[in-house]
C-alpha cells in the first residue's frame, strides 16, 4: 500500500515539472504573462516575449542586451535600436546624429546644437558643447582668454587681439586690444585699430574719453576734444582747456557753432564774437562797422573805406565804390576805377541818373546825360532829352524807327509801281 502511494506522488511531481517546463518562453515566443518570459530583462508584450524596449534589445532568443548610452557600445548591423535616448549607432558607438555640430546634454538626455562664438553652451558638461575649440565659460562659448583674443569668422579661430594703430581687417567688432578702439580706415585709407570717435589716443597710447567743452586738456593731441570744432588751447586764465576754434563760438547749447562771414548769420544777443574777421553783428548779420562808408575786402578779409569816384579799385564783387551808382570797372586800357554805371553819368563828383525823354538837360552837357538812344535838343526854347528817331515808352527811348506819313506814302507808291510793271 505504501509503495502505491509513493509512485502516485512521484507521478504528480513529474506532472508539475512538465507543466512548468512547457510554460517557459524565450524572446519572440508566445506568452500569457511576464512570468512566462524566462529571458532576463524580457517581458510579455501583446502575447509575445520581448526585451524591455526602453532599456534592452534582442541579441538572441535567450539574451536581452542593455542598449548603449551616449558613447557606449552598440551594434551597427542591428541599428539605432541598440542605443538609448534616440542616439544613432555609428561605428558600433552611440552618438548624436552630427557629432561635429551636436553635443549630448545629460540633463535631459537629448542631442543639442553646439554653440558658436558667443552662443549658448553647458558649463557643467564642458567645452565639447562649443564649436571651433571654443571654451564654455559661464554657459557662453568664448575664446580661451577673451581679454586678449578675438574670434576671426574668416577661419573660425581665436587670434591675439590687435594693438592700437596696427593693421586689422574690417569685420570682427572686438579684434582691437583696446576696448575703446575699432578697425577703421586711417588718413591713408589703411585699415587699422584706431580710437573710436568718442575717444582719443593719449600719451600712454590708450584710447580715453574725449574731453568736454571748457574742461582741462593737455596740448598735443589734436582730436582730444569732444566737440569737433574745439581744440586744446590756453584760456584767459592761462589754463589749457577745450575751447572753440577761432572760426567758431560757444552757442547757447554749449556747442561750438561756426562764426558768420561777411553778410553771414550771427547772433546779436551774443555779440560780435559770432562773426569772423572782426566784423560787427548787426541785426543778426555780420557787417562792417560803418556799412555806408566801408566795404569788405574779400582778399584781405578786412573792412576798408569805400573808394571815391574815378579812384582805382580792385574787384567789383566786393562793391567797393562809395557812390551807390558806381561800379569798379576798367577805364580804357588803364586800371580798374570806380565809374558810374550805364544808367548814370558823373556830375560834381557823383553819379546822377540819366534823364528820360522830354526832361530838361544842359546844352553841351555830358554825353551820357540823356538815356540811351536820346540826345539833348532844343524844344520851344528849352533843351530837353529827345529820342533819336525812335519811339518813347515810359520816358525811355527804345530805338524803334518812327515811320512818318510822307515816308509811308513813298513806300506805297513804290509798291504800286512795281505791281503795275509786273502786270504789263
XYZ file of C-alpha atoms in Angstrom:
424
model
C 0.000 0.000 0.000
C 2.855 2.362 0.875
C 4.602 1.649 -2.403
C 1.499 2.566 -4.410
C 1.187 5.956 -2.708
C 4.872 6.772 -3.329
C 4.512 6.066 -7.022
C 1.498 8.355 -7.226
C 3.452 11.177 -5.528
C 6.344 10.875 -7.971
C 3.907 10.949 -10.905
C 2.337 14.130 -9.555
C 5.703 15.850 -9.108
C 6.730 14.940 -12.659
C 3.426 16.304 -13.955
C 4.019 19.621 -12.200
C 7.545 19.804 -13.567
C 6.308 19.103 -17.087
C 3.741 21.884 -16.853
C 6.377 24.327 -15.575
C 8.826 23.430 -18.334
C 6.207 23.628 -21.036
C 5.166 27.156 -19.935
C 8.760 28.680 -20.200
C 9.200 31.070 -23.251
C 12.221 32.761 -24.933
C 12.291 36.158 -26.756
C 9.720 36.333 -29.583
C 7.843 33.277 -28.221
C 4.210 33.228 -27.098
C 3.348 34.053 -23.523
C 0.387 34.769 -21.328
C 2.188 36.864 -18.745
C 5.546 38.187 -17.705
C 6.246 35.037 -15.698
C 6.193 33.031 -18.904
C 9.212 35.002 -20.271
C 12.280 33.338 -18.796
C 14.968 35.505 -20.539
C 16.379 38.138 -18.193
C 15.119 41.716 -18.936
C 12.273 40.438 -21.122
C 8.541 40.967 -20.698
C 5.280 39.721 -22.189
C 4.007 42.295 -24.635
C 0.834 41.647 -26.645
C 1.205 37.856 -26.144
C 4.879 37.712 -27.145
C 8.035 37.808 -25.059
C 10.064 40.931 -25.897
C 13.158 42.564 -24.494
C 12.295 45.583 -22.339
C 12.321 48.117 -25.190
C 13.330 51.243 -23.319
C 16.489 49.702 -21.909
C 17.376 46.487 -23.824
C 17.444 44.963 -27.262
C 17.397 41.332 -28.524
C 20.858 39.857 -29.063
C 19.486 36.313 -29.421
C 16.420 34.297 -28.442
C 17.846 33.862 -24.967
C 19.697 37.157 -24.410
C 18.420 40.764 -23.925
C 21.407 43.138 -24.055
C 21.363 46.629 -22.443
C 21.091 49.461 -25.009
C 24.171 51.681 -25.181
C 24.262 55.128 -23.564
C 25.998 58.123 -25.206
C 29.496 56.968 -26.157
C 28.585 53.393 -25.255
C 28.751 50.218 -27.356
C 26.023 49.381 -29.852
C 25.625 47.087 -32.858
C 25.633 48.921 -36.166
C 24.363 45.885 -38.048
C 21.247 45.805 -35.858
C 20.745 49.560 -35.898
C 19.952 52.591 -33.766
C 17.641 50.498 -31.538
C 20.777 49.277 -29.757
C 21.255 52.824 -28.347
C 19.358 54.713 -25.672
C 17.772 58.195 -25.988
C 17.269 58.174 -29.774
C 21.042 58.143 -30.286
C 22.496 56.935 -33.561
C 24.661 53.799 -33.740
C 27.688 54.762 -35.797
C 30.749 52.524 -35.988
C 29.321 50.489 -33.063
C 29.241 53.605 -30.860
C 26.165 55.507 -29.694
C 26.447 59.103 -30.914
C 24.433 62.177 -31.872
C 23.303 62.437 -35.498
C 26.023 65.008 -36.337
C 28.750 64.637 -33.720
C 30.812 67.564 -35.048
C 27.996 70.053 -34.510
C 25.983 68.453 -31.679
C 26.609 67.502 -28.057
C 24.726 65.191 -25.703
C 23.044 67.036 -22.870
C 22.980 64.686 -19.875
C 20.483 66.903 -18.041
C 17.673 65.855 -20.358
C 19.376 63.088 -22.419
C 18.984 64.863 -25.774
C 21.348 65.929 -28.540
C 21.630 69.702 -28.959
C 23.470 72.020 -31.329
C 26.905 73.111 -30.145
C 27.252 76.842 -29.538
C 29.196 79.084 -31.896
C 31.202 82.063 -30.718
C 29.062 83.889 -28.172
C 26.487 81.103 -28.322
C 24.952 79.047 -25.519
C 26.778 76.044 -24.074
C 26.629 73.933 -20.883
C 29.483 74.652 -18.497
C 28.741 71.576 -16.380
C 29.312 69.336 -19.417
C 32.315 71.179 -20.717
C 33.952 72.655 -23.820
C 32.550 69.859 -26.011
C 29.302 71.825 -26.074
C 31.032 74.545 -28.165
C 32.162 74.606 -31.799
C 35.608 75.511 -33.121
C 37.560 74.506 -29.991
C 35.949 77.364 -28.088
C 35.777 77.327 -24.295
C 32.479 77.091 -22.413
C 32.607 79.787 -19.735
C 29.501 80.809 -17.792
C 27.405 78.888 -20.329
C 28.777 81.001 -23.194
C 31.204 79.881 -25.914
C 34.283 82.109 -25.796
C 37.950 82.244 -26.658
C 40.353 80.942 -24.032
C 41.404 84.467 -22.979
C 38.633 86.862 -24.118
C 40.542 89.929 -22.947
C 43.451 89.166 -25.278
C 41.807 87.202 -28.092
C 39.120 87.772 -30.698
C 37.204 85.295 -32.844
C 38.049 85.514 -36.531
C 34.970 84.440 -38.506
C 37.006 84.085 -41.696
C 38.605 80.867 -40.398
C 36.660 80.304 -37.132
C 39.691 80.557 -34.877
C 40.669 82.627 -31.877
C 43.542 85.032 -32.506
C 45.517 87.556 -30.498
C 43.845 90.965 -30.352
C 45.472 93.768 -32.357
C 47.336 96.634 -30.744
C 46.489 100.297 -31.318
C 47.363 101.610 -34.813
C 48.299 98.096 -36.062
C 46.733 96.706 -39.246
C 43.363 94.990 -38.874
C 40.586 93.542 -41.027
C 37.099 95.021 -41.082
C 34.517 92.590 -39.762
C 35.129 91.340 -36.213
C 33.980 94.069 -33.836
C 36.215 93.045 -30.939
C 39.539 92.442 -32.656
C 41.257 95.525 -31.216
C 43.063 95.096 -27.909
C 41.908 98.484 -26.626
C 38.181 98.187 -25.874
C 37.694 101.793 -26.976
C 39.277 101.213 -30.395
C 37.783 99.913 -33.632
C 39.046 98.779 -37.018
C 38.647 101.655 -39.483
C 40.455 103.472 -42.284
C 43.151 105.968 -41.311
C 44.137 109.085 -43.241
C 45.963 106.884 -45.759
C 42.852 104.711 -46.203
C 44.555 101.759 -44.481
C 42.503 99.695 -42.009
C 43.950 99.988 -38.513
C 42.849 99.713 -34.895
C 42.115 103.354 -34.050
C 40.297 105.060 -31.209
C 36.554 105.366 -31.642
C 35.133 108.793 -32.475
C 34.198 109.232 -28.810
C 37.807 108.653 -27.685
C 41.328 109.841 -28.446
C 44.822 108.382 -28.089
C 46.576 109.756 -25.006
C 50.273 109.890 -24.100
C 50.066 106.302 -22.804
C 48.932 105.008 -26.196
C 45.487 104.253 -24.825
C 42.051 105.338 -26.009
C 40.397 107.574 -23.414
C 37.162 109.573 -23.348
C 37.234 112.806 -25.287
C 37.105 115.976 -23.208
C 34.035 118.162 -22.808
C 33.980 121.821 -23.824
C 35.866 124.079 -21.377
C 37.263 121.068 -19.462
C 41.003 120.766 -18.808
C 43.088 119.177 -21.570
C 46.707 118.530 -22.461
C 48.260 120.238 -25.516
C 49.460 117.776 -28.119
C 46.675 115.513 -29.280
C 44.679 117.302 -31.958
C 41.457 115.344 -31.515
C 41.072 115.102 -27.734
C 38.112 117.493 -27.515
C 34.630 116.000 -27.722
C 33.359 118.882 -29.878
C 34.966 118.508 -33.301
C 35.076 122.301 -33.666
C 37.052 122.723 -30.437
C 40.771 122.466 -29.705
C 43.015 122.346 -26.657
C 44.365 125.849 -26.060
C 45.078 128.352 -23.323
C 42.137 130.330 -21.949
C 42.182 133.758 -20.291
C 43.430 132.167 -17.056
C 46.370 130.543 -18.916
C 44.818 127.123 -18.269
C 44.703 124.559 -21.079
C 41.093 123.786 -21.927
C 38.988 122.503 -24.800
C 37.778 125.749 -26.354
C 36.074 126.578 -29.638
C 38.419 127.180 -32.553
C 38.882 130.763 -33.724
C 36.408 130.072 -36.536
C 33.680 129.108 -34.036
C 31.972 130.392 -30.893
C 30.203 128.724 -27.970
C 26.455 128.886 -28.567
C 23.516 128.616 -26.153
C 23.630 124.813 -26.396
C 27.228 124.733 -25.120
C 28.419 123.661 -28.553
C 30.848 125.259 -30.995
C 28.942 126.971 -33.817
C 30.525 128.418 -36.951
C 31.044 132.173 -36.960
C 29.428 134.109 -39.788
C 31.434 135.616 -42.637
C 30.648 138.940 -44.262
C 26.884 139.025 -44.839
C 26.525 135.761 -42.900
C 24.293 134.943 -39.950
C 25.362 135.833 -36.407
C 23.688 136.249 -33.009
C 23.291 139.877 -31.973
C 22.393 138.883 -28.420
C 25.722 137.055 -28.065
C 27.762 139.772 -29.757
C 30.415 140.393 -32.379
C 32.280 137.216 -31.341
C 29.803 135.313 -33.518
C 31.349 136.924 -36.623
C 34.666 136.304 -38.374
C 37.318 138.900 -39.328
C 36.391 141.409 -36.594
C 33.067 142.081 -38.304
C 30.181 143.544 -36.335
C 26.990 141.591 -35.644
C 24.128 143.941 -36.514
C 20.555 142.628 -36.640
C 21.946 139.062 -36.766
C 24.061 139.823 -39.840
C 27.863 140.158 -39.966
C 28.736 143.595 -41.390
C 31.414 146.252 -41.389
C 31.276 148.758 -38.521
C 30.010 151.530 -40.838
C 28.443 149.888 -43.915
C 27.726 153.263 -45.527
C 31.383 154.248 -45.718
C 33.111 150.831 -45.667
C 33.286 147.741 -47.898
C 34.580 144.255 -47.108
C 37.752 143.310 -48.973
C 37.324 139.553 -49.515
C 41.017 139.137 -50.345
C 42.386 140.889 -47.265
C 39.434 139.706 -45.107
C 39.000 143.165 -43.613
C 36.792 146.244 -43.848
C 38.188 149.222 -45.784
C 36.950 152.746 -46.611
C 34.799 152.859 -49.732
C 36.501 154.268 -52.845
C 35.577 157.627 -54.357
C 34.556 158.165 -57.969
C 37.371 157.876 -60.544
C 39.724 156.317 -57.960
C 41.421 152.951 -58.525
C 39.671 149.845 -57.186
C 40.330 146.106 -57.217
C 37.281 143.873 -57.674
C 33.644 144.656 -58.234
C 32.258 141.645 -56.321
C 33.092 143.402 -53.048
C 31.223 146.554 -54.242
C 33.988 148.894 -53.109
C 32.723 152.145 -54.644
C 31.321 154.833 -52.376
C 28.730 156.036 -54.866
C 25.797 153.552 -54.990
C 25.519 154.048 -58.788
C 29.216 153.401 -59.432
C 30.924 150.127 -60.314
C 34.545 149.018 -60.303
C 35.392 148.647 -63.983
C 38.362 149.089 -66.293
C 38.866 152.625 -67.526
C 40.012 152.323 -71.122
C 43.263 150.387 -71.166
C 44.188 151.611 -67.696
C 43.497 150.199 -64.255
C 40.084 149.492 -62.708
C 38.350 152.573 -61.373
C 35.066 153.419 -59.690
C 32.968 154.617 -62.639
C 29.278 155.493 -63.000
C 27.195 152.582 -64.274
C 25.373 152.595 -67.636
C 22.237 154.098 -66.104
C 24.044 157.164 -64.712
C 26.636 159.798 -65.569
C 29.173 161.743 -63.471
C 28.248 165.173 -62.248
C 30.034 167.122 -59.487
C 31.953 164.020 -58.343
C 28.876 161.843 -58.025
C 26.756 159.654 -60.267
C 23.425 161.064 -61.421
C 20.687 159.037 -63.095
C 20.463 159.633 -66.858
C 17.483 161.787 -67.855
C 14.361 160.428 -69.531
C 12.643 161.614 -72.688
C 11.377 165.231 -72.542
C 13.292 166.041 -69.337
C 15.345 169.261 -69.269
C 19.024 168.862 -69.999
C 22.091 171.076 -70.353
C 23.233 172.365 -73.698
C 26.630 170.850 -74.413
C 26.225 168.809 -71.221
C 27.658 165.346 -70.535
C 27.410 162.935 -73.451
C 25.527 160.439 -71.241
C 23.181 162.960 -69.648
C 20.174 161.567 -71.557
C 19.053 157.937 -71.560
C 20.270 155.563 -74.248
C 19.101 156.471 -77.793
C 18.277 160.040 -76.727
C 20.025 163.402 -77.145
C 19.763 166.884 -75.645
C 17.876 169.064 -78.173
C 16.237 172.491 -78.122
C 12.453 172.267 -77.922
C 10.401 175.518 -77.709
C 13.392 177.499 -76.442
C 14.279 174.767 -73.885
C 16.832 171.994 -74.036
C 15.269 168.613 -73.435
C 16.229 164.973 -73.887
C 14.628 163.706 -77.078
C 14.558 160.231 -78.565
C 16.696 159.768 -81.669
C 14.176 158.958 -84.443
C 12.589 156.387 -82.139
C 9.606 155.627 -80.032
C 9.369 156.577 -76.393
C 7.977 154.324 -73.658
C 7.766 155.384 -70.017
C 10.315 158.087 -70.689
C 12.894 155.750 -72.240
C 13.859 155.622 -75.901
C 13.761 152.058 -77.207
C 15.296 152.877 -80.601
C 12.362 151.741 -82.806
C 12.336 153.810 -86.013
C 9.284 156.028 -86.460
C 7.620 155.780 -89.953
C 6.432 159.274 -90.991
C 3.318 159.713 -93.242
C 5.408 161.006 -96.213
C 7.777 158.050 -95.947
C 4.840 155.668 -95.764
C 3.228 157.258 -98.884
C 6.508 156.865 -100.779
C 6.641 153.159 -99.935
C 3.024 152.617 -101.058
C 3.658 154.379 -104.385
C 6.768 152.265 -104.951
C 4.859 149.041 -104.330
C 2.027 150.071 -106.695
C 4.556 150.951 -109.442
C 6.271 147.565 -109.128
C 2.940 145.690 -109.282
C 1.832 147.733 -112.365
C 5.029 146.923 -114.223
C 4.771 143.243 -113.416
C 1.194 143.084 -114.750
C 2.189 144.772 -118.023
